[in-house]
CSV table of C-alpha atoms in Angstrom, one decimal:
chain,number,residue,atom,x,y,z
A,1,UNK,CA,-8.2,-36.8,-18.0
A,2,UNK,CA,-10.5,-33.7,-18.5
A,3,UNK,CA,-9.0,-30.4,-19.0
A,4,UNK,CA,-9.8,-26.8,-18.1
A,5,UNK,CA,-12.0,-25.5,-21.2
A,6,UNK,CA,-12.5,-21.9,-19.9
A,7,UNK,CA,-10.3,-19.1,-18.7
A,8,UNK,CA,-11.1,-19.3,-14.8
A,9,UNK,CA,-9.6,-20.1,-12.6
A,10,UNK,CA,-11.0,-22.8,-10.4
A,11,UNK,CA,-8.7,-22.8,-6.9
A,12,UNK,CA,-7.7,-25.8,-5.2
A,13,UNK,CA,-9.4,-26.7,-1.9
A,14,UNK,CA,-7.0,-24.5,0.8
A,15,UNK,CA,-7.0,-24.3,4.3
A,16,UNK,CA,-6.4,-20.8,5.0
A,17,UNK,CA,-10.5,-19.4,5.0
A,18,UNK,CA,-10.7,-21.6,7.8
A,19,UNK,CA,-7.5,-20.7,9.6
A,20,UNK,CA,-8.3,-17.2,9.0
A,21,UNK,CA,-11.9,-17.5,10.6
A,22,UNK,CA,-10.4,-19.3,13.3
A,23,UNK,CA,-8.2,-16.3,13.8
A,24,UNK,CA,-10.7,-14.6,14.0
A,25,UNK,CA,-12.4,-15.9,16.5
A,26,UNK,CA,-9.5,-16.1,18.6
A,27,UNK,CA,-8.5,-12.5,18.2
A,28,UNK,CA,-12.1,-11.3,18.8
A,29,UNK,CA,-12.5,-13.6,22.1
A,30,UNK,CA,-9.1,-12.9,22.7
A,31,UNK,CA,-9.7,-9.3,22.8
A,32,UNK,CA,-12.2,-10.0,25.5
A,33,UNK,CA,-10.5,-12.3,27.9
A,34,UNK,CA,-7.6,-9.0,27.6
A,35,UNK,CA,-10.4,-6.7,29.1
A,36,UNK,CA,-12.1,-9.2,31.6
A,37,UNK,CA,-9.0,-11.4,32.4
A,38,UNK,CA,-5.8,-9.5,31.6
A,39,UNK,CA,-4.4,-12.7,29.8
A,40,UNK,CA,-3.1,-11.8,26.0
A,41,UNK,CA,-2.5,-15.6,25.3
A,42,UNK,CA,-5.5,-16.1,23.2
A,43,UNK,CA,-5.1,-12.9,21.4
A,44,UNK,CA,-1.5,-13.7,20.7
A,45,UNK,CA,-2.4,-17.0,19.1
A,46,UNK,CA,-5.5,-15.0,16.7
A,47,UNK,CA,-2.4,-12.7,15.6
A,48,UNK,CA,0.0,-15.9,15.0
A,49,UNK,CA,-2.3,-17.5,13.5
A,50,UNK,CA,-3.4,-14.4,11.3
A,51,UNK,CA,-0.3,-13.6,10.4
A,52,UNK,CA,0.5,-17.3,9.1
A,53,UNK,CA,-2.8,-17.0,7.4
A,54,UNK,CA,-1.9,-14.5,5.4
A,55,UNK,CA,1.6,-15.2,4.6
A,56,UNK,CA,0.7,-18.9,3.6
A,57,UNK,CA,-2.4,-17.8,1.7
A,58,UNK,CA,-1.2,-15.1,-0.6
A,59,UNK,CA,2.0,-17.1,-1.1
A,60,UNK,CA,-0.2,-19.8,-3.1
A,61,UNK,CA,-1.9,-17.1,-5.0
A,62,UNK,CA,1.9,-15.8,-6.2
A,63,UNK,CA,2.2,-19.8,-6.7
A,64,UNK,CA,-0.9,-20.1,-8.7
A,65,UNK,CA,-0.2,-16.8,-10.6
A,66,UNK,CA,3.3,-15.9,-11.5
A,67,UNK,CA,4.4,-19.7,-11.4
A,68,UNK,CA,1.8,-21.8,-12.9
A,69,UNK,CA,-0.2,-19.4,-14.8
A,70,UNK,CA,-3.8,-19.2,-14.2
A,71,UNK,CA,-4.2,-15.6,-14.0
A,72,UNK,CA,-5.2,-14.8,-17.3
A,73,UNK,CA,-7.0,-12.0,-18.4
A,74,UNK,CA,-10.3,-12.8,-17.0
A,75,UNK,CA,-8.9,-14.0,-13.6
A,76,UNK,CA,-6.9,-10.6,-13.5
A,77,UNK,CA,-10.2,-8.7,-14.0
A,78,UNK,CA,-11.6,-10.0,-11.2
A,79,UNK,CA,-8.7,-9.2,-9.2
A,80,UNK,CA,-9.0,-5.5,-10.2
A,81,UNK,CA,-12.6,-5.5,-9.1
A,82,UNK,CA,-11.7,-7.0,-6.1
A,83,UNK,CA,-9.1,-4.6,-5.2
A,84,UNK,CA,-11.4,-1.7,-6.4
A,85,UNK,CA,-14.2,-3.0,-4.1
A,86,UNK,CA,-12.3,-3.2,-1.2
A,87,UNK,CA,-10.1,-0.2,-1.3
A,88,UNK,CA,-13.9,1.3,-2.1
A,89,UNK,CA,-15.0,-0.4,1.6
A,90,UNK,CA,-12.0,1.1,3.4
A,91,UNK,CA,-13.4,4.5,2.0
A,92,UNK,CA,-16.5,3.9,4.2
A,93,UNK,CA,-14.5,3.1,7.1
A,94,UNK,CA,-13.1,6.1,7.0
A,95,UNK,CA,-16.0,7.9,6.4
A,96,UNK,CA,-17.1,7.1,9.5
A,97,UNK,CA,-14.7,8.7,11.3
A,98,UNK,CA,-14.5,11.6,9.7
A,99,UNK,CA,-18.0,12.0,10.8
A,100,UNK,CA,-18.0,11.4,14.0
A,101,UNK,CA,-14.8,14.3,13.6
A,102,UNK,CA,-17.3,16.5,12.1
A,103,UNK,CA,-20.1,15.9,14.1
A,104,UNK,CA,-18.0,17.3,17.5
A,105,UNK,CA,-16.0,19.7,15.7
A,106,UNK,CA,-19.6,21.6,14.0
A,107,UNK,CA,-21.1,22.3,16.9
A,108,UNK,CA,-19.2,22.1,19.9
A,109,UNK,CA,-21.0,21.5,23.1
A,110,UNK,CA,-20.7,23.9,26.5
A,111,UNK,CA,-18.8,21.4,28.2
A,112,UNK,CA,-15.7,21.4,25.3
A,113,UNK,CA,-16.3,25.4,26.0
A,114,UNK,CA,-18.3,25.8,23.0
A,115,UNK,CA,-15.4,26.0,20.6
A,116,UNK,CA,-13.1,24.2,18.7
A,117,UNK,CA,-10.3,23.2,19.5
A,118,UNK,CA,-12.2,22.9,23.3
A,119,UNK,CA,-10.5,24.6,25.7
A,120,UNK,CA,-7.7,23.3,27.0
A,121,UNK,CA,-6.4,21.4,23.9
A,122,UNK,CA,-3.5,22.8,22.4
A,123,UNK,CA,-3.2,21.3,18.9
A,124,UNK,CA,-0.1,20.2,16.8
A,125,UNK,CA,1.0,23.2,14.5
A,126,UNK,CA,-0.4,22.3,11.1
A,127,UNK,CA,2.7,23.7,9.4
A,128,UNK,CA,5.2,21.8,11.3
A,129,UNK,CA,5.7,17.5,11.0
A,130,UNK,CA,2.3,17.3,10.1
A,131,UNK,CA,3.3,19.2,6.9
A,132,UNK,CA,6.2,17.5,6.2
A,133,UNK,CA,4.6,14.2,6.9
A,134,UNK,CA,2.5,15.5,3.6
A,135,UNK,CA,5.2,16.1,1.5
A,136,UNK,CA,6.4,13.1,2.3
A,137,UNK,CA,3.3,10.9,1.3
A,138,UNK,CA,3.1,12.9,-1.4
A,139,UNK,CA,6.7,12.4,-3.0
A,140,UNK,CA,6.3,8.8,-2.1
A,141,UNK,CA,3.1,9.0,-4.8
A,142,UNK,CA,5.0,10.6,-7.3
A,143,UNK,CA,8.0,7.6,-6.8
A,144,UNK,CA,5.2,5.3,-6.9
A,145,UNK,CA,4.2,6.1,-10.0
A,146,UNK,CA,7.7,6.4,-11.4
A,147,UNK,CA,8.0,2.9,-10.1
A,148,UNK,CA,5.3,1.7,-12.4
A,149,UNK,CA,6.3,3.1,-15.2
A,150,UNK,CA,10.1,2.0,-15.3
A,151,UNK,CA,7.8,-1.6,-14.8
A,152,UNK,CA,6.0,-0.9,-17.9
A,153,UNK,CA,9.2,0.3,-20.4
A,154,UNK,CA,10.9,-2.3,-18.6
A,155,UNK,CA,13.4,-0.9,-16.4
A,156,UNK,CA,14.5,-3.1,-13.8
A,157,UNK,CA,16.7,-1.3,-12.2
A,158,UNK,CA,14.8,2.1,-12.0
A,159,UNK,CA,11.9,0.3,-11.1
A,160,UNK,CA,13.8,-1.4,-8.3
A,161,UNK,CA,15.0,1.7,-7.2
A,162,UNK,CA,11.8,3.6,-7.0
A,163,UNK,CA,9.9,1.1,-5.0
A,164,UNK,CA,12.7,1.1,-2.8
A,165,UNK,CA,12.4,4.9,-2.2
A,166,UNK,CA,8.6,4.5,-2.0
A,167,UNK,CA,9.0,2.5,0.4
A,168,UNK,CA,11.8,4.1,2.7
A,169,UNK,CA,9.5,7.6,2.2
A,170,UNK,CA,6.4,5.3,3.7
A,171,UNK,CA,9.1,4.4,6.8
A,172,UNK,CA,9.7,8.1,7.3
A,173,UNK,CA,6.3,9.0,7.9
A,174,UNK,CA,5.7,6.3,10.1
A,175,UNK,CA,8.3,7.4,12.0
A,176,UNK,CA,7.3,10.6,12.4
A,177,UNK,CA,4.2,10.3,13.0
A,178,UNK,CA,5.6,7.9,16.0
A,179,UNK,CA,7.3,10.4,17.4
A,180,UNK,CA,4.5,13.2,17.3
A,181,UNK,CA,2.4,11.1,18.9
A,182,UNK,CA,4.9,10.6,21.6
A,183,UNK,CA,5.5,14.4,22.0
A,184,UNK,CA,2.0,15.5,21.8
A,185,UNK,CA,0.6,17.1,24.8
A,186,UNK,CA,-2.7,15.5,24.5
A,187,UNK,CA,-4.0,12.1,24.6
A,188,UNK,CA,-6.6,10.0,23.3
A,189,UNK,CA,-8.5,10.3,26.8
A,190,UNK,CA,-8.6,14.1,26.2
A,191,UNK,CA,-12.2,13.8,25.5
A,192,UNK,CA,-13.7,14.4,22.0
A,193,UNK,CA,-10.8,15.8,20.8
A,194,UNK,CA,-8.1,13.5,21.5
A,195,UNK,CA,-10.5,10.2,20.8
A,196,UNK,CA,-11.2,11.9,17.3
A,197,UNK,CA,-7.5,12.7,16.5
A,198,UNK,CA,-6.3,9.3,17.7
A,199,UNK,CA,-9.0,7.0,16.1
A,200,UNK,CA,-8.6,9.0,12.6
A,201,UNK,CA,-5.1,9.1,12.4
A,202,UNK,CA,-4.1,5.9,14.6
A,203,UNK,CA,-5.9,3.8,12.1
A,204,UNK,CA,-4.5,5.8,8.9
A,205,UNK,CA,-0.8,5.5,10.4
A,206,UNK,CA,-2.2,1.5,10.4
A,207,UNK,CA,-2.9,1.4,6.9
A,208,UNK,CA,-0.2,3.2,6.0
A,209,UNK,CA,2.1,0.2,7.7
A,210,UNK,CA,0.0,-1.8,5.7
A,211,UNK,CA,0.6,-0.5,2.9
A,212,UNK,CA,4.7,-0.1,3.0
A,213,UNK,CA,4.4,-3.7,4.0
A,214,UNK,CA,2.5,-4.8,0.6
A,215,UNK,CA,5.2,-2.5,-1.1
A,216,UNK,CA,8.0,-4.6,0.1
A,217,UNK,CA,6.3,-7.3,-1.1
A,218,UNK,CA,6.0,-6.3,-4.3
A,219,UNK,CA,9.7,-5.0,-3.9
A,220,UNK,CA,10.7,-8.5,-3.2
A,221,UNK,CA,8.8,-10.1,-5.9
A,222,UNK,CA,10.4,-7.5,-8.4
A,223,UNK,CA,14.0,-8.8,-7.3
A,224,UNK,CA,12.5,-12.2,-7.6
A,225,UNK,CA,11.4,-11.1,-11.1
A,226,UNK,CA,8.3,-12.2,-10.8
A,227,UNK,CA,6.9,-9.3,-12.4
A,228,UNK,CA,6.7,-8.5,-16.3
A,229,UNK,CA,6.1,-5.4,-18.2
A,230,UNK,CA,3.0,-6.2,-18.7
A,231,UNK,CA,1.5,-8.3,-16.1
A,232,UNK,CA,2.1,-7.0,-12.3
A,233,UNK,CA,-0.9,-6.9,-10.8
A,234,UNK,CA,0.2,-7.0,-7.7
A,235,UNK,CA,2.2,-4.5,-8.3
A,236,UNK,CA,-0.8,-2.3,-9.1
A,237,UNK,CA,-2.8,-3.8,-6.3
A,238,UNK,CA,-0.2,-2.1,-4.1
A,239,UNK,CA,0.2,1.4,-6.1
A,240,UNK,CA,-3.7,1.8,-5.9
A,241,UNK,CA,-3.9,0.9,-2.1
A,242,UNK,CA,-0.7,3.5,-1.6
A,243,UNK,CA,-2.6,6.2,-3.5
A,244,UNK,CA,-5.6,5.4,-1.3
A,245,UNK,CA,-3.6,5.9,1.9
A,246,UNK,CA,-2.1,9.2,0.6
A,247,UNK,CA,-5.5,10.5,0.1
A,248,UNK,CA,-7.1,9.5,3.3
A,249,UNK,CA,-4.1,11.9,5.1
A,250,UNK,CA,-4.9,14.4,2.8
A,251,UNK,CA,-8.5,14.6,4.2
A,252,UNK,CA,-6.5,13.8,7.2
A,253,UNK,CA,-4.9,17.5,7.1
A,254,UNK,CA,-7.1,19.3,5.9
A,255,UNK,CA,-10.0,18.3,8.1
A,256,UNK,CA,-8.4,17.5,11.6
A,257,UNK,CA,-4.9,19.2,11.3
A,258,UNK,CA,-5.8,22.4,9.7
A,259,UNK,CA,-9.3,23.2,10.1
A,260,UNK,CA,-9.6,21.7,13.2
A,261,UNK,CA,-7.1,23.6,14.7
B,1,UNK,CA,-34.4,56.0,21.8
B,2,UNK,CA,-32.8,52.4,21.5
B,3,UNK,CA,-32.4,53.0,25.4
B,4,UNK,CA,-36.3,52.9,25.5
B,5,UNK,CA,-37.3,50.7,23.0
B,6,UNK,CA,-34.8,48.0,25.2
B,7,UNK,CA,-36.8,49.3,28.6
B,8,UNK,CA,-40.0,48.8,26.9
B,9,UNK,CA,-38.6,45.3,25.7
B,10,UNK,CA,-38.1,44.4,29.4
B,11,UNK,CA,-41.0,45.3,30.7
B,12,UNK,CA,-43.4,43.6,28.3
B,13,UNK,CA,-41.3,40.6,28.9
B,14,UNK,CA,-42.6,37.0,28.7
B,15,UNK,CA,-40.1,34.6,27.7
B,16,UNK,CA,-37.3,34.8,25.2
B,17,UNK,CA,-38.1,35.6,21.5
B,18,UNK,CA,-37.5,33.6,18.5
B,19,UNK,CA,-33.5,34.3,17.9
B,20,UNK,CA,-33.4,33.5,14.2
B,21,UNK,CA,-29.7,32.8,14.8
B,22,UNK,CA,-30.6,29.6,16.7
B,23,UNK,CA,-33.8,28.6,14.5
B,24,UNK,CA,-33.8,25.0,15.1
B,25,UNK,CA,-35.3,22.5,18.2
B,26,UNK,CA,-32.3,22.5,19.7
B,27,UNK,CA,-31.6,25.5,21.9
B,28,UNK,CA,-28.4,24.4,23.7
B,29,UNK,CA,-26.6,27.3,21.5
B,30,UNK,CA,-29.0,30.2,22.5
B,31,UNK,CA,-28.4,29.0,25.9
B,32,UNK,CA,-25.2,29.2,26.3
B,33,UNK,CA,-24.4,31.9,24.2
B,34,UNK,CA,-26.7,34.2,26.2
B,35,UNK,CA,-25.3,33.2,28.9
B,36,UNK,CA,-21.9,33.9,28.1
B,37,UNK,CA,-23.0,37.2,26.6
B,38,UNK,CA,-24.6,38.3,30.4
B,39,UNK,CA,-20.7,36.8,31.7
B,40,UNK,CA,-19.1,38.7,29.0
B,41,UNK,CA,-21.2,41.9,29.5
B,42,UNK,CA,-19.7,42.4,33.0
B,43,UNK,CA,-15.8,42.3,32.0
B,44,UNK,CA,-16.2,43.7,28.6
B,45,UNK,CA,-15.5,47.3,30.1
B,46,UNK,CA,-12.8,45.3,31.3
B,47,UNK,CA,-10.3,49.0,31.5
B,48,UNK,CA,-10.3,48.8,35.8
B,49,UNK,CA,-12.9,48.4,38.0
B,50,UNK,CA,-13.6,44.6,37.9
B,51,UNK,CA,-9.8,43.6,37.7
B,52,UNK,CA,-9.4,45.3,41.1
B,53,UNK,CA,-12.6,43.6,42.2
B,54,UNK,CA,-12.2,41.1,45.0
B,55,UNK,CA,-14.1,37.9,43.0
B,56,UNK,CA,-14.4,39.0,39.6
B,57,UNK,CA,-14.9,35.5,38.1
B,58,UNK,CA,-18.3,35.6,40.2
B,59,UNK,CA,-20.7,36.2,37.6
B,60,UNK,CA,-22.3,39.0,39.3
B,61,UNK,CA,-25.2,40.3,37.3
B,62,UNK,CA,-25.1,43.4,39.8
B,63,UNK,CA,-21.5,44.0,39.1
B,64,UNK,CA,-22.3,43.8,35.5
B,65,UNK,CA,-24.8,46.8,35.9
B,66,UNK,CA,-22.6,48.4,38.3
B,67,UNK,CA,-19.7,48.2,36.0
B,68,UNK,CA,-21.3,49.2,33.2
B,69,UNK,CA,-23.2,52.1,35.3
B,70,UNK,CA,-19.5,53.4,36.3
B,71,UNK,CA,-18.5,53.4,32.5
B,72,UNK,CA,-21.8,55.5,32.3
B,73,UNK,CA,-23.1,53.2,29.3
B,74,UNK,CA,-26.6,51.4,29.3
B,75,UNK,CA,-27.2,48.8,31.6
B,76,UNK,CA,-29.8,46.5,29.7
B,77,UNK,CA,-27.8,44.7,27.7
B,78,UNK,CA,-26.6,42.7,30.9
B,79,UNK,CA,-30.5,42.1,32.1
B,80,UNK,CA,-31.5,41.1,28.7
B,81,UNK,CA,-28.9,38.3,28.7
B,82,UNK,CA,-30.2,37.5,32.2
B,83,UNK,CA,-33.8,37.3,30.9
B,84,UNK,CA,-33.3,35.3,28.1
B,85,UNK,CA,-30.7,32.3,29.7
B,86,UNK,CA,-33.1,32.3,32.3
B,87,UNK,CA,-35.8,31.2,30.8
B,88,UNK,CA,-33.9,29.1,28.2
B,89,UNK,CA,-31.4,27.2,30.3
B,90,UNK,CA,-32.0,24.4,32.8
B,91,UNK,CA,-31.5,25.2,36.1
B,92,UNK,CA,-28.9,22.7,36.5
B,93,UNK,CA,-26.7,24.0,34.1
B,94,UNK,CA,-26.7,27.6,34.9
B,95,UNK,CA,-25.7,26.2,38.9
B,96,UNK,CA,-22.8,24.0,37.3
B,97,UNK,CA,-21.4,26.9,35.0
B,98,UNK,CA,-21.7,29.4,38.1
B,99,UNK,CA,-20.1,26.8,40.7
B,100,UNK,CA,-17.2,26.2,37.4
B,101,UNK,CA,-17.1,30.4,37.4
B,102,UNK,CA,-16.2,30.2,40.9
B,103,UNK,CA,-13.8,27.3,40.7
B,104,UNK,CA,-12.1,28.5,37.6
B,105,UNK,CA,-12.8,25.8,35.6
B,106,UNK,CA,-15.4,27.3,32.9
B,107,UNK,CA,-14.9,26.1,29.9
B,108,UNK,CA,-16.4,29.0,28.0
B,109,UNK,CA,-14.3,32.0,26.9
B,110,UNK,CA,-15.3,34.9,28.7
């Protein structure tokens, strides 16, 4: 019987890049039949099928990391790169958007009255939830990293408790954002200014979900003691996305909130 | 003197000058803003006369020199505007943003 004369990791066969094409595919055609059809069956069964996609897939990579240990050093380097790579992507996503933000908000045309805010838009006050809802991302970086470092000396129980506020700071700011975009006198159909506002900060408020959620992972994992003082990537993983999210709303702020009011 | 040069301006003129403030190929700005400034022009001396004007949201280019004749202050600026978004603007545009003067619904700040 041969055995493994290098540091890799070579993964088992696994079902889940398929499932998770097929979800694809689903929610994508899905999404069409919605518009054409007004049936949501087929999306729903891209979003089932997504969801157990990703539950059953990184379940076997905390199976074939914390419990049967083939994330050694090497393997965790590549993780690092991966994560690094694709929080880098998600920077160009939201690039994008903050360009097409600028673009409208430069040189605003006759029809939005010239100026900016057009006329007619009445924008949130910068200095009301909007700046609260940046204290609260950033407190929830500073418990973060108080998190990671009560990992590193060891501290279970102040580690446990950090991530836990991390994460309840993360809920706050979901919620309300929820309820300013519920109060908020204009829409995303309120031409430019709306689609940019919504688009921008819709798919931030998304990530930021995201991220909470791969927080309470982590938080679970901790209880779980998965974790060691020296080996959490995921732990990291999660940290570095939640920094990323905090900065994005920062731009966020400053660009669409403030200046653009 | 300025009065003059301004009338001498006017009567040489062709089309609108280079406006170093709008440099580039696209001249929706100079446009617009010179239309604005004729719309402006008009209710600047905004003290009495046009607020107890029947239609003053018509953009009246002779109520602009009227009013500004009243105040007894020069008249040109409100022709130059006239001049230049004129011969900038598309005809279309300067019909929409008249008919949206009349309606109420222009965008612009005036």
């Amino acid at each position: 019987m041969a055995h493994q004369a290098h540091a890799y990791h070579m993964v088992d066969p696994s079902p889940w890049p398929l499932t998770g094409a097929t979800a694809a595919l689903l929610m994508t055609s899905g999404l069409a039949i919605w518009f054409h059809f007004h049936s949501l069956l087929l999306l729903y069964l891209g979003l089932t099928l997504l969801l157990l996609t990703m539950i059953q897939w990184w379940r076997d990579i905390i199976r074939e990391g914390t419990f049967q240990g083939h994330h050694t050093p090497p393997v965790q380097k590549g993780l690092r790169y991966g994560m690094i790579l694709f929080i880098t992507s998600e920077v160009f996503f939201f690039l994008g958007f903050f360009w097409a933000f600028y673009h409208s908000s430069l040189a605003p045309t006759p029809e939005l009255g010239g100026c900016w805010p057009p006329t007619g838009i009445n924008p949130l006050d910068p200095f009301k939830v909007p700046l609260l809802n940046t204290a609260v991302l950033l407190a929830s970086g500073v418990t973060v990293t108080w998190a990671h470092h009560s990992l590193m000396e060891g501290n279970r129980k102040e580690a446990i408790q950090a991530l836990t506020l991390t994460i309840i700071l993360g809920v706050y700011f979901t919620s309300l954002q929820a309820m300013e975009y519920y109060e908020a006198p204009f829409t995303i159909a309120d031409g430019v200014y709306g689609a940019t506002f919504y688009v921008a900060t819709g798919f931030h408020g998304l990530h930021v979900i995201i991220g909470s959620t791969f927080l309470a992972v982590c938080l679970m994992r901790q209880i779980q003691y998965h974790f060691t003082s020296e080996h959490h990537f995921g732990f990291e993983a999660a940290a570095w996305y939640w920094h990323f999210v905090d900065v994005v709303w920062l731009f966020l702020y400053v660009s669409i909130y403030w200046w653009g009011s | 003197m300025m009065a003059e040069d301004i009338q001498a301006k006017l009567k040489n003129y062709k089309t609108a000058p280079f406006d170093a403030r709008f440099p580039n190929q696209n001249q929706t700005r100079n446009c617009f803003q010179n239309y604005l400034g004729m719309n402006i022009m008009w209710l600047l001396p905004v003290s009495t006369s046009w607020q107890r004007s029947p239609d003053y949201s018509k953009p009246d280019f002779h109520r602009c020199t009227k009013v500004l004749t009243a105040k007894g202050a020069d008249t040109t600026p409100c022709e130059w505007f006239r001049r230049v978004y004129k011969s900038l603007c598309p005809i279309s545009w300067i019909n929409k943003w008249n008919d949206q003067l009349e309606e109420g619904t222009f965008p612009g700040k005036i």
